[in-house]
Amino acid sequence: MATLTQSLTKAQIRKLMKILQDKAAEIRGNLDASRAGRALIGEQTSNLEDLPVQSHEEWIFLNRNSIDVMLLREIHEALDRVEDGSFGTCSECDEEISTKRLNAIPWARHCIGCQEELAAIEEEAKMAETPRKR
Ligand SMILES: [Zn+2]
């Protein structure tokens, strides 16, 4: 049913690449503007949990920045996929990600179907992790 092949044209990929690069530059600019951002970018960004937590405010600050760092990483991975030619293909089921979805989220790694499944699994994991307080 989902095989209306609408492969991305080179021009479309170039356009999305530009969006990815601009977005990456924007995030880097934001992070540069912040002390914590510099710390995060200087360090290996995979060890966010190891950062010392000073205060509640700082925690929120770091948390906000770590979302940016994660997004930045996804953008870089998307640009890598442009390089190796796998851009626009779902890494889960190998179906093409719709152009509409890529225009909305150029760094999307999964097609909408897989994304929804993964989100549901993540949501369940989160629920299990944080027992409701009462
Ligand atoms: Zn998929």
XYZ file of C-alpha atoms and ligand atoms in Angstrom:
135
model
C 0.000 0.000 0.000
C 2.787 2.381 0.929
C 4.776 1.941 -2.256
C 4.085 5.157 -4.073
C 7.730 5.684 -4.781
C 8.572 9.340 -4.578
C 12.320 9.282 -4.237
C 13.891 12.547 -3.304
C 15.399 14.446 -6.167
C 18.930 15.792 -5.872
C 17.497 19.300 -5.642
C 15.233 18.276 -2.758
C 18.116 16.642 -0.931
C 20.222 19.761 -1.442
C 17.432 21.883 -0.030
C 17.032 19.640 3.018
C 20.785 19.549 3.496
C 20.835 23.337 3.600
C 18.063 23.313 6.212
C 20.014 20.772 8.274
C 23.201 22.799 8.085
C 21.419 26.027 8.992
C 19.691 24.341 11.911
C 22.985 22.872 13.131
C 24.615 26.306 12.948
C 21.703 27.828 14.846
C 21.906 25.242 17.634
C 25.665 25.605 17.858
C 25.181 29.359 18.160
C 22.696 28.869 20.985
C 24.975 26.477 22.785
C 27.996 28.707 22.346
C 26.067 31.456 24.045
C 25.847 29.379 27.188
C 28.485 28.194 29.600
C 26.897 24.791 29.996
C 26.642 24.476 26.247
C 30.362 25.014 25.907
C 30.977 22.413 28.585
C 28.723 19.937 26.822
C 30.227 20.466 23.407
C 33.765 20.344 24.748
C 33.150 17.060 26.494
C 32.017 13.870 24.868
C 28.322 14.599 24.537
C 27.387 11.018 25.271
C 28.103 11.405 28.979
C 25.464 13.931 29.928
C 24.552 11.904 32.984
C 28.057 12.260 34.378
C 27.935 16.032 34.557
C 27.930 17.324 38.086
C 24.582 18.789 38.991
C 24.922 21.966 40.996
C 21.437 23.216 41.520
C 17.913 22.870 40.341
C 18.263 25.846 37.993
C 21.414 24.460 36.524
C 19.785 21.095 36.073
C 16.960 22.629 34.077
C 19.489 24.612 32.103
C 21.567 21.539 31.317
C 18.479 19.585 30.470
C 17.393 22.202 27.979
C 20.853 22.239 26.460
C 21.087 18.479 26.303
C 17.965 18.472 24.128
C 19.793 20.805 21.760
C 22.883 18.619 21.877
C 20.792 15.566 21.059
C 19.145 17.378 18.166
C 22.522 18.532 16.933
C 23.717 14.932 16.957
C 20.643 13.817 14.990
C 21.255 16.540 12.440
C 24.859 15.431 12.039
C 23.717 11.844 11.582
C 21.231 12.996 8.946
C 24.023 14.806 7.102
C 26.102 11.620 7.277
C 23.195 9.763 5.691
C 23.112 12.329 2.889
C 26.787 11.490 2.336
C 26.329 7.721 2.227
C 23.111 7.896 0.245
C 20.779 6.413 2.839
C 19.095 9.736 3.564
C 15.319 9.581 3.338
C 15.160 5.862 4.100
C 13.698 4.583 7.356
C 16.456 2.942 9.377
C 13.923 0.572 10.876
C 11.956 -0.843 7.947
C 13.922 0.477 4.920
C 10.852 2.158 3.490
C 11.192 5.661 2.156
C 10.333 8.430 4.543
C 7.703 10.657 2.965
C 8.881 13.955 1.537
C 6.220 15.694 3.568
C 7.717 14.270 6.761
C 11.257 15.163 5.733
C 10.199 18.701 4.968
C 8.797 18.968 8.469
C 11.654 17.101 10.193
C 14.643 16.840 7.830
C 16.605 14.840 10.404
C 13.867 12.218 10.755
C 15.414 8.757 10.885
C 12.215 6.740 10.808
C 9.093 6.690 8.713
C 5.954 7.834 10.462
C 4.799 4.277 11.183
C 8.033 3.226 12.872
C 8.319 6.561 14.668
C 4.904 6.071 16.229
C 5.785 2.559 17.321
C 9.083 3.713 18.826
C 7.403 6.624 20.572
C 4.874 4.250 22.110
C 7.648 1.970 23.365
C 9.529 4.957 24.769
C 6.409 6.227 26.452
C 5.889 2.852 28.104
C 9.499 2.788 29.296
C 9.073 6.256 30.755
C 5.911 5.249 32.588
C 7.707 2.257 34.052
C 10.642 4.420 35.139
C 8.656 7.079 36.949
C 6.050 5.534 39.192
C 3.223 7.952 39.755
C 3.558 9.804 43.023
C 0.608 10.065 45.248
Zn 9.839 2.543 9.027
